[in-house]
C-alpha positions as CSV (number, residue, x, y, z in Angstrom):
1,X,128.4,73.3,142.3
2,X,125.9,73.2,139.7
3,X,122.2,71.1,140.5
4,X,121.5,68.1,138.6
5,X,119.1,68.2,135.7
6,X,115.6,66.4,136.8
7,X,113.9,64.4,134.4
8,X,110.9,65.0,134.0
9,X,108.6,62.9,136.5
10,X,106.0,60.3,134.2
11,X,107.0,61.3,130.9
12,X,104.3,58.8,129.3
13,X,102.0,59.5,131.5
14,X,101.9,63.2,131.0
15,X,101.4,62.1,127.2
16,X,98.3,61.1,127.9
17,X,97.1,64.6,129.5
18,X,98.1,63.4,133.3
19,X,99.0,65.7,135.6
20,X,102.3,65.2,137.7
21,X,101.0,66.4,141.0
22,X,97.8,64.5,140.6
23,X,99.6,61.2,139.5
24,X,102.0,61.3,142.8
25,X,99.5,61.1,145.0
26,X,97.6,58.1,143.1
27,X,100.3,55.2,142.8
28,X,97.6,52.4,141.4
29,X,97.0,54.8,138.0
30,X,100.4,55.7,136.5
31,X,100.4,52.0,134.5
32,X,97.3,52.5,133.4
33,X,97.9,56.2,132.2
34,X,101.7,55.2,131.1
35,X,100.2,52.1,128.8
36,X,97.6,55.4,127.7
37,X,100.7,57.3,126.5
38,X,102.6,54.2,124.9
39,X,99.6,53.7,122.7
40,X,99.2,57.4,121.5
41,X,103.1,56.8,120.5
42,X,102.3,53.5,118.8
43,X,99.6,55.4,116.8
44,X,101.8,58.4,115.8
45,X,104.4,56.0,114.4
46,X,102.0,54.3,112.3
47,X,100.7,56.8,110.6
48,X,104.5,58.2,110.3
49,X,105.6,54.9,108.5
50,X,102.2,55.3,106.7
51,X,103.0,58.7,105.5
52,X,106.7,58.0,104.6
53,X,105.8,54.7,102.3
54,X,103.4,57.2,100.3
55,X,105.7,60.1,99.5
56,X,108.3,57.1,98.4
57,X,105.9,55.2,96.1
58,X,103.8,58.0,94.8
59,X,106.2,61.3,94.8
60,X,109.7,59.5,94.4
61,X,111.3,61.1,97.4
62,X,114.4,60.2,98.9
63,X,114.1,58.1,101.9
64,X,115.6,60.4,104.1
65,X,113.4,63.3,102.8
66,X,110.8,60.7,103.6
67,X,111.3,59.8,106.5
68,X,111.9,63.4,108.0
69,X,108.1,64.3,106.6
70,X,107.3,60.9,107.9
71,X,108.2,61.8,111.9
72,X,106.8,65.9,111.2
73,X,103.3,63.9,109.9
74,X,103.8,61.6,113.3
75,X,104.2,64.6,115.4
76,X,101.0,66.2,114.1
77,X,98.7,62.7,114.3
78,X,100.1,62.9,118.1
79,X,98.9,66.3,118.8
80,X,95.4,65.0,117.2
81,X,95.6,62.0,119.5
82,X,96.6,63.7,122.6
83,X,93.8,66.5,121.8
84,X,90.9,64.2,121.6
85,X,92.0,62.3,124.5
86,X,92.6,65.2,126.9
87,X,89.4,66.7,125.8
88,X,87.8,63.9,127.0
89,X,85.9,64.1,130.3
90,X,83.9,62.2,132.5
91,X,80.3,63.3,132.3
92,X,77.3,61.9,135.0
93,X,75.5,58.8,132.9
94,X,76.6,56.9,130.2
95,X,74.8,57.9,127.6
96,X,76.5,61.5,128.1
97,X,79.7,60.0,127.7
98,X,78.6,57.9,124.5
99,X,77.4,61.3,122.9
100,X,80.7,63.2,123.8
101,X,82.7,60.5,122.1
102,X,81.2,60.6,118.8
103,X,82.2,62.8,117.1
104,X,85.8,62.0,118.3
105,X,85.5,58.8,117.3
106,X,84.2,59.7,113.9
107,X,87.7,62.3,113.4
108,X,89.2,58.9,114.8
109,X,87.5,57.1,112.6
110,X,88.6,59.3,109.3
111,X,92.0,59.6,110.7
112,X,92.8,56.2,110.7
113,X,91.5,55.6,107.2
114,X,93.6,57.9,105.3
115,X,96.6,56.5,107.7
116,X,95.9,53.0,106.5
117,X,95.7,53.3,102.9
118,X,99.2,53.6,102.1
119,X,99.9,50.5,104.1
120,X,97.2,48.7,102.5
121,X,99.1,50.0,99.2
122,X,102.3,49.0,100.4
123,X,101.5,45.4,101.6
124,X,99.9,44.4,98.3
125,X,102.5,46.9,95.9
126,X,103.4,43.5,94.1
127,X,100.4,42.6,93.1
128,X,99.1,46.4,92.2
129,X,102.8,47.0,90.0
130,X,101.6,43.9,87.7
131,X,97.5,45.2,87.3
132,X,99.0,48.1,86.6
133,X,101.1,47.0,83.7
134,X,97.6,45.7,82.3
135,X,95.9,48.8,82.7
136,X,98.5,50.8,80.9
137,X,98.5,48.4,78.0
138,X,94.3,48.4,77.8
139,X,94.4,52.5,78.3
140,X,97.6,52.7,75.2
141,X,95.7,50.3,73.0
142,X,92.3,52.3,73.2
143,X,94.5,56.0,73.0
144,X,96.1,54.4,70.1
145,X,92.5,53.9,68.3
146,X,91.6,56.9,69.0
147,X,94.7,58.8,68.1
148,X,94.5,56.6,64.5
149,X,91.0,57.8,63.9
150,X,92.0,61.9,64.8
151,X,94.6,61.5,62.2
152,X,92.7,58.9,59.7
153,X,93.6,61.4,56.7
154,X,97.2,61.3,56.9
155,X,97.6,58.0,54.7
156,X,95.3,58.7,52.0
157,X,97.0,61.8,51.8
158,X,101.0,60.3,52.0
159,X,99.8,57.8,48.9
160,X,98.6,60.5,47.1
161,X,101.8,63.0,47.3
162,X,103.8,59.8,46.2
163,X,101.6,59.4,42.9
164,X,102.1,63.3,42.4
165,X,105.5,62.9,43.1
166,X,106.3,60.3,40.4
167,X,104.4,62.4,37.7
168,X,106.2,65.2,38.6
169,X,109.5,63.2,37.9
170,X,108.5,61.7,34.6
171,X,109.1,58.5,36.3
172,X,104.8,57.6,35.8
173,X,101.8,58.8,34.2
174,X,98.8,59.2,35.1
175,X,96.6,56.3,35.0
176,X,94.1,56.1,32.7
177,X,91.8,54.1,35.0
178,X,91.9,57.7,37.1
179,X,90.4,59.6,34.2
180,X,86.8,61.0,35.0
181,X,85.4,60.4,32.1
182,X,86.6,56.4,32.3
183,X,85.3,56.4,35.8
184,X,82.4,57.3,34.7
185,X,81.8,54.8,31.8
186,X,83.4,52.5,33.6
187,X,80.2,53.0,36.5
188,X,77.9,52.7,33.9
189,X,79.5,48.8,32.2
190,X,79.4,47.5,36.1
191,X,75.4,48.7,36.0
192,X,74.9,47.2,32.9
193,X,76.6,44.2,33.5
194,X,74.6,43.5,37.0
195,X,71.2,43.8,34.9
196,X,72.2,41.3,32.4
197,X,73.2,38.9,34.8
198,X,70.3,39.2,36.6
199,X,67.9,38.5,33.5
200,X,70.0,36.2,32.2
201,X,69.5,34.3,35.5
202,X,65.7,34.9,35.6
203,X,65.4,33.5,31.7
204,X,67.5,30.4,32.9
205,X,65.2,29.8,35.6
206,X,62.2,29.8,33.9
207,X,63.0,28.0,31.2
208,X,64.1,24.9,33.7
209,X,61.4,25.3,35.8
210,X,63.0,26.5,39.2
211,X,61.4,29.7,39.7
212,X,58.9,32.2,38.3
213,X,56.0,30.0,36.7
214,X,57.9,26.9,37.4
215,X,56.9,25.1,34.4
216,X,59.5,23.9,32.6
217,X,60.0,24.6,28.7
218,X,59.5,27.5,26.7
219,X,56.3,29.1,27.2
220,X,54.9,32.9,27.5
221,X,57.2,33.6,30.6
222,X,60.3,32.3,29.2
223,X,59.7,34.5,26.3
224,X,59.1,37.6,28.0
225,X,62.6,36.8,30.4
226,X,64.6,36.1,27.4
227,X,63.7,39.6,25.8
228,X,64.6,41.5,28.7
229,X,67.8,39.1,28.8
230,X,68.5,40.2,25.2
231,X,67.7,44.2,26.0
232,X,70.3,44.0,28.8
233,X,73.0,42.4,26.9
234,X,72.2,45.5,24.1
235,X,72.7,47.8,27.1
236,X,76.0,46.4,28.7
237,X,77.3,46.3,24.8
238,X,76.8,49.7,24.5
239,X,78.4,50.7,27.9
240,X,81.3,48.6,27.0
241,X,81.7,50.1,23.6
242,X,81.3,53.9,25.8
243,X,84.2,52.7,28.0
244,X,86.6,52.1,25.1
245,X,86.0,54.9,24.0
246,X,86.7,56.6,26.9
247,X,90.0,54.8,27.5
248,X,91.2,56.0,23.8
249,X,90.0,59.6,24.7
250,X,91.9,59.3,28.0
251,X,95.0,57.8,26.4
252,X,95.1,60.6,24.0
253,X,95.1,62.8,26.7
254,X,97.9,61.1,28.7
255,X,100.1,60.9,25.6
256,X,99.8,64.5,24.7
257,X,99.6,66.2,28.0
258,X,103.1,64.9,30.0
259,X,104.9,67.9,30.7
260,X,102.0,69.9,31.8
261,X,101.0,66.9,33.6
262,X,104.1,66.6,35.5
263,X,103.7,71.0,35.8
264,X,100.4,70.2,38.0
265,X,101.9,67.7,39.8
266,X,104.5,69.7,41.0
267,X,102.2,72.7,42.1
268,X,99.9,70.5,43.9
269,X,103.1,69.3,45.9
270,X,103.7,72.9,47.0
271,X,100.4,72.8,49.2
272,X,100.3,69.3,49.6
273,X,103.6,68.4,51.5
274,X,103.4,71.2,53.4
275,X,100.5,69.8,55.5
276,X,101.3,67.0,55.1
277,X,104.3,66.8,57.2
278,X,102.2,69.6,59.9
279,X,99.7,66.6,60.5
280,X,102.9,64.0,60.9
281,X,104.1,66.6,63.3
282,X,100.9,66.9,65.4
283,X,100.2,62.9,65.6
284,X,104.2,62.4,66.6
285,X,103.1,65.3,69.9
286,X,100.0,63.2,70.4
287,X,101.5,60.2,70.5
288,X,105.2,61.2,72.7
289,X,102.0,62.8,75.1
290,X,99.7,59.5,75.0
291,X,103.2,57.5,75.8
292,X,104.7,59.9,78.6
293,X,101.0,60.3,80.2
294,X,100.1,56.8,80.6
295,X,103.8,55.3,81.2
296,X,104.3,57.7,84.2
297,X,100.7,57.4,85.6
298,X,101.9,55.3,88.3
299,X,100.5,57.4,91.0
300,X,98.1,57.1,94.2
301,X,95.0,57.5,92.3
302,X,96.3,55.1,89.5
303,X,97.7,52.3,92.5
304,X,94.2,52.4,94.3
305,X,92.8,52.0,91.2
306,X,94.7,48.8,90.4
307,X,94.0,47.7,94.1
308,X,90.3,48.1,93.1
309,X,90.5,46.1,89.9
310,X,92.5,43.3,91.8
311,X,89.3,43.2,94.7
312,X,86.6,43.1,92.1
313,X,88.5,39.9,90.7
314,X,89.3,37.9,93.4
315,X,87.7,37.1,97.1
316,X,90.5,36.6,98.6
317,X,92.1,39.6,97.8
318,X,88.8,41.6,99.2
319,X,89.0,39.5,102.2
320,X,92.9,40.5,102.9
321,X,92.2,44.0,101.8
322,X,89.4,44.3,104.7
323,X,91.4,42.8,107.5
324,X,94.3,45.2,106.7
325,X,92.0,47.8,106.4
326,X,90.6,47.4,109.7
327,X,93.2,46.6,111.5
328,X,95.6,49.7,111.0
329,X,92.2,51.6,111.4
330,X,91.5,49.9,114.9
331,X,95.3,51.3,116.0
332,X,94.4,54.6,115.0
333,X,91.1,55.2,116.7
334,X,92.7,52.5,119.9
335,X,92.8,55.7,122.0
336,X,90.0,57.2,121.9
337,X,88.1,53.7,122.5
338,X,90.0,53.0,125.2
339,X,89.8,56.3,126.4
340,X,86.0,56.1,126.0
341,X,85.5,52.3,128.0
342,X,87.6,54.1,130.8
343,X,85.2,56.6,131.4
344,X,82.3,54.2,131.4
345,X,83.6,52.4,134.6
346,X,83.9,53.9,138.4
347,X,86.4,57.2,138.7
348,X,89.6,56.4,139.4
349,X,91.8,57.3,142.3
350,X,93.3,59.7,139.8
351,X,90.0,61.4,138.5
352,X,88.4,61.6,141.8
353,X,91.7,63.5,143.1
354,X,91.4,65.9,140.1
355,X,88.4,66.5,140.7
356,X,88.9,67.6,144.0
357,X,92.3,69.6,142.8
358,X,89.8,71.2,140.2
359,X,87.5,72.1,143.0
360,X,90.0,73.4,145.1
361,X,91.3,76.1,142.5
362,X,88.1,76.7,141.3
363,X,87.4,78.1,144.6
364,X,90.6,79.8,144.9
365,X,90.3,82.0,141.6
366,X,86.9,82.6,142.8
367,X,87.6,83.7,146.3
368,X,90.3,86.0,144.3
369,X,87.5,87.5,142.1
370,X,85.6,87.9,144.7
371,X,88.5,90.2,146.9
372,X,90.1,92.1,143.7
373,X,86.5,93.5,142.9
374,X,85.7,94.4,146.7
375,X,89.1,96.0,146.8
376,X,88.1,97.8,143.8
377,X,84.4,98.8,145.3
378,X,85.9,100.2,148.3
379,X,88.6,102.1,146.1
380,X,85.8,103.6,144.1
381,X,84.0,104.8,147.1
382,X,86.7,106.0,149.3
383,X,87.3,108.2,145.8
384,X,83.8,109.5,145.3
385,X,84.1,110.6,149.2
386,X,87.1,112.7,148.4
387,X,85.5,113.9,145.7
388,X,82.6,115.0,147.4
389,X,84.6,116.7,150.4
390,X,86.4,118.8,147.9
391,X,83.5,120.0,146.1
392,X,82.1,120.7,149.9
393,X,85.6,122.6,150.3
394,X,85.0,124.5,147.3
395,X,81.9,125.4,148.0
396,X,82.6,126.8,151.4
397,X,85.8,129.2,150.2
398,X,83.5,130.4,147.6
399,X,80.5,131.0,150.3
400,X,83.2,132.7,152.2
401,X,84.6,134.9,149.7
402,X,81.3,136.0,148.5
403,X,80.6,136.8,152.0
404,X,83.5,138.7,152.7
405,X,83.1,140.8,149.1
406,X,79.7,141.9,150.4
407,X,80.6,142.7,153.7
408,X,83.0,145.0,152.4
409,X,80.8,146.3,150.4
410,X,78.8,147.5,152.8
411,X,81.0,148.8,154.9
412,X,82.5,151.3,151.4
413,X,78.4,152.0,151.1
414,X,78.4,153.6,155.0
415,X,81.3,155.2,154.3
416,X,80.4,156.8,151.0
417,X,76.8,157.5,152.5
418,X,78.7,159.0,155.9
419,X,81.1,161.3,153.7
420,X,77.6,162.6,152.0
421,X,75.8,163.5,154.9
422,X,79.0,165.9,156.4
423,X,79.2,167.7,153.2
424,X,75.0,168.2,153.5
425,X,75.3,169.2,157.6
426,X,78.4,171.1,156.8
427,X,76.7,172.8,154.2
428,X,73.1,173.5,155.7
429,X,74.4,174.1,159.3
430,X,77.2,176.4,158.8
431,X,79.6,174.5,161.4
432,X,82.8,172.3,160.4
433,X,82.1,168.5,161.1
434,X,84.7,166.9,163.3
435,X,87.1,164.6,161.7
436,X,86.8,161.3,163.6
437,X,90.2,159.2,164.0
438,X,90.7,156.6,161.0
439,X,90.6,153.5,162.0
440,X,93.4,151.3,160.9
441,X,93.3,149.4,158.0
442,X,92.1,145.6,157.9
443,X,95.3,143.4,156.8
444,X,94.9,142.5,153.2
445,X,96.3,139.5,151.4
446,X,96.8,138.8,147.5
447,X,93.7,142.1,147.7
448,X,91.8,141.7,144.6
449,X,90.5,145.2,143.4
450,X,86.8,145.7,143.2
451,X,85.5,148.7,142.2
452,X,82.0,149.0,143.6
453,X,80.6,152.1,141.8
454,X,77.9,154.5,144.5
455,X,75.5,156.9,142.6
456,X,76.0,160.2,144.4
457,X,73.3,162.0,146.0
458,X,72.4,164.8,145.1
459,X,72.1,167.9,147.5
460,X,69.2,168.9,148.3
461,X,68.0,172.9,147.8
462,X,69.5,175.2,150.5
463,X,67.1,178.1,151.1
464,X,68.7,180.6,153.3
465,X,68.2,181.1,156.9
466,X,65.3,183.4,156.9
467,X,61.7,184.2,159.5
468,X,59.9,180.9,160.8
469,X,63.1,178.7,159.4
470,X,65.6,177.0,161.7
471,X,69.8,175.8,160.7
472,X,69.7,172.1,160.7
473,X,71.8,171.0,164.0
474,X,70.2,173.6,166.4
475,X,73.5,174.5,168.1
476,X,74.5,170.7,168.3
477,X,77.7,169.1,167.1
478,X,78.0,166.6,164.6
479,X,78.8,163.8,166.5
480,X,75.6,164.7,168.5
481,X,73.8,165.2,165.1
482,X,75.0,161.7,163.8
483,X,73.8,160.2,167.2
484,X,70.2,161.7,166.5
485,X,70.0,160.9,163.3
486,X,71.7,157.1,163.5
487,X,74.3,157.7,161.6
488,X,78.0,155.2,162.6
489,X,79.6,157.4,165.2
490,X,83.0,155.6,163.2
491,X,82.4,155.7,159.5
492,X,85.3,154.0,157.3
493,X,87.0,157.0,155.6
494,X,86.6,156.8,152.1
495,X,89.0,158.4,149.5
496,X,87.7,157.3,146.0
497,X,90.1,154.4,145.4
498,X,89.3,150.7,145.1
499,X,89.0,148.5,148.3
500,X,90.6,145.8,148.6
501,X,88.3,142.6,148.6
502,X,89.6,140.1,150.6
């Protein structure tokens, strides 16, 4: 029989950073902390619905794309929310608590105003979609000059391939108004004729009276004006009579030179048409990139741009903007200020029994400490002891075998001394030394050989037995000799070979 599945206890509650053990005991808090987590949800879907209007007005997403980045952008404000308000602690004096909060109140603070915006947007969308139609037909107007001034030559140059065009076809002649030389002559009759208008004028109005002198009649002024009247009506004759002549010249020209008229023509077209329709290329680009630009420039930037135009404008519409503004900005940062006027009252049941649950485990991990490093103290010395009684051990076994080598030693240096002083009595007394009984072996285990080397001595001179001279022993035997003398009654025997060293 399977257990039922427990919900989990306070789930708002433990929202807003409660803890479940805590909480049970205090019975009077779990509103206030519930309400605490209701408002951290209220916030979170805010700025969700925030986030999902501004991926649908400025990218174009579905709705349901939107609305999927709308709850993952929800999930993240709530971690944000639930951070600043766990982090949030009681401190001793208000003024503490006041300087804790600030700076998360001013992450609240710039939270909340990028969550609002798009509302803001999205409230007043009517009014931004119809500014915004004005500002794309003030931007394309001014584009438009602009474009019409980058490609200013493009005209000139469409009339002129049209002339060239009919001469090359025989269908028209040149003109002889476009002949240099009548261009010229034709400069030099509008001169002329400007001069003579102005005399004239001047001779006119002295001879009524109006200006110059202004004495009426003809006098020494008039006569003067009238001359230079007359020398510019000589000059604009001749500069007429230069201008026919000019036109007949050009005429001349015209009539005789058709065909290789229309021949020029027709290579001037080969260079001229060409770029030509490259510069009706490039403005047709310009212009499909000037209409695409501005017609889909319907974007955030371009929106709170139109929502600016529309404040500057209008009173009302800063007044509305502001009360929006701050009110979806007064949700956001709601947590943290009434996280913030909680802490400036008297603890709570709840926070004084966290406190003391804080306490309490405070003490317990440091009671722990406290055992796991004596434990480890006491394992550290209890190791340096059995570390000292093994070097003590060692010590002692190599004390002992050192002892035991020399011991043996010595007894291999009697021996060898012993087996010396036989062979000198034996040869300076004449008699056979007795062979003392071996002794038996000392029991040897794992016997290490040591070789210990004894210089021999040498043997004295023997001088033989003569007058005034004695044998050495004087009738005595050589155990009796060996007692005299202090030599071991029992010397180990000696054969030559290593001894084992125990």
């Amino acid at each position: 029989m399977t257990s039922p599945v427990r919900r989990p206890r306070y789930p708002l509650a433990r929202l807003a950073g409660a803890q479940p053990d805590v909480l049970a005991k205090a019975k009077t808090d779990r509103v206030k902390l519930s309400a605490m987590g209701g408002v951290l949800l209220t916030t979170a879907g805010v700025a969700g619905v925030s986030a999902a209007f501004a991926l649908i007005s400025t990218l174009k997403l579905p709705p349901a794309v939107a609305a999927l980045a709308g709850v993952l952008w929800a999930v993240v404000i709530l971690n944000l929310d639930r951070m600043l308000i766990v982090n949030m602690r009681r401190q001793s004096g208000w003024p503490r608590n006041l300087a804790a909060a600030v700076p998360r109140l001013l992450l609240a603070v710039v939270i909340g105003s990028v969550v609002s915006m798009p509302l803001v947007l999205r409230i007043f969308e009517p009014e931004i979609l119809n500014e915004m139609q004005v500002m794309h037909s003030d931007n394309l107007i001014s584009a438009q000059q602009k474009l019409n001034r980058q490609f200013a030559d493009i005209d000139p140059t469409q009339k002129k391939v049209d002339e060239l065009q009919a001469v090359a076809s025989g269908q028209s002649r040149p003109s002889v108004s476009g002949d240099t030389d009548v261009v010229a002559a034709q400069k030099r009759v509008d001169t002329a004729q400007a001069a003579y208008d102005k005399a004239a004028a001047d001779a006119q109005c002295e001879l009524v009276g109006s200006c110059g002198t202004h004495q009426p009649g003809v006098g020494q002024a008039y006569v003067q004006a009238k001359t230079k009247a007359d020398q510019a009506k000589a000059d604009l004759d001749a500069a007429n009579s230069q201008l026919n002549d000019a036109k007949t010249k050009a005429q001349s020209k015209i009539a005789g030179g058709a065909a290789s008229n229309a021949e020029a023509a027709k290579a001037e077209l080969k260079t001229l048409v060409p770029r030509l329709e490259e510069r009706k290329k490039e403005r047709a680009d310009a212009q499909g990139r000037l209409d695409r630009g501005e017609l889909g420039n319907d974007g955030l930037l371009a929106r709170l741009e139109a929502l600016d135009r529309l404040t500057a404008g209008s009173s009302q519409m800063q007044l509305a903007k502001l009360a929006l503004t701050l009110l979806f900005l007064l949700i956001e940062i709601l947590p943290v200020v009434v996280k913030l006027l909680s802490l400036v009252g008297e603890p709570t049941l709840y926070d004084k029994l966290l406190a003391k649950e804080e306490k309490t485990l405070e003490k317990r991990a440091g009671g722990r400490t406290d055992l796991t490093l004596e434990i480890e103290q006491d394992l550290q010395d209890k190791q340096l002891d059995q570390a000292k009684q093994a070097n003590q051990q060692l010590v002692d076994q190599q004390a002992r075998i050192a002892k035991d080598a020399i011991e043996t030693w010595g007894k291999i240096a009697k021996s060898r001394s012993d087996d010396e002083l036989k062979r000198w009595y034996e040869a300076h007394s004449g008699q056979p030394a007795a062979q003392p009984a071996a002794p038996p072996p000392p029991p040897v285990t794992q016997p290490i050989a040591v070789t210990v080397p004894v210089r021999p001595v040498p043997d004295p001179p023997t001088a033989p037995p003569g007058p005034g001279r004695h044998r050495v022993g004087g009738g005595q035997t050589y155990r009796q000799f060996v007692a005299n003398t202090g030599a071991p009654p029992d010397p180990a025997p000696h054969n030559g070979t290593a001894v084992p060293h125990l």
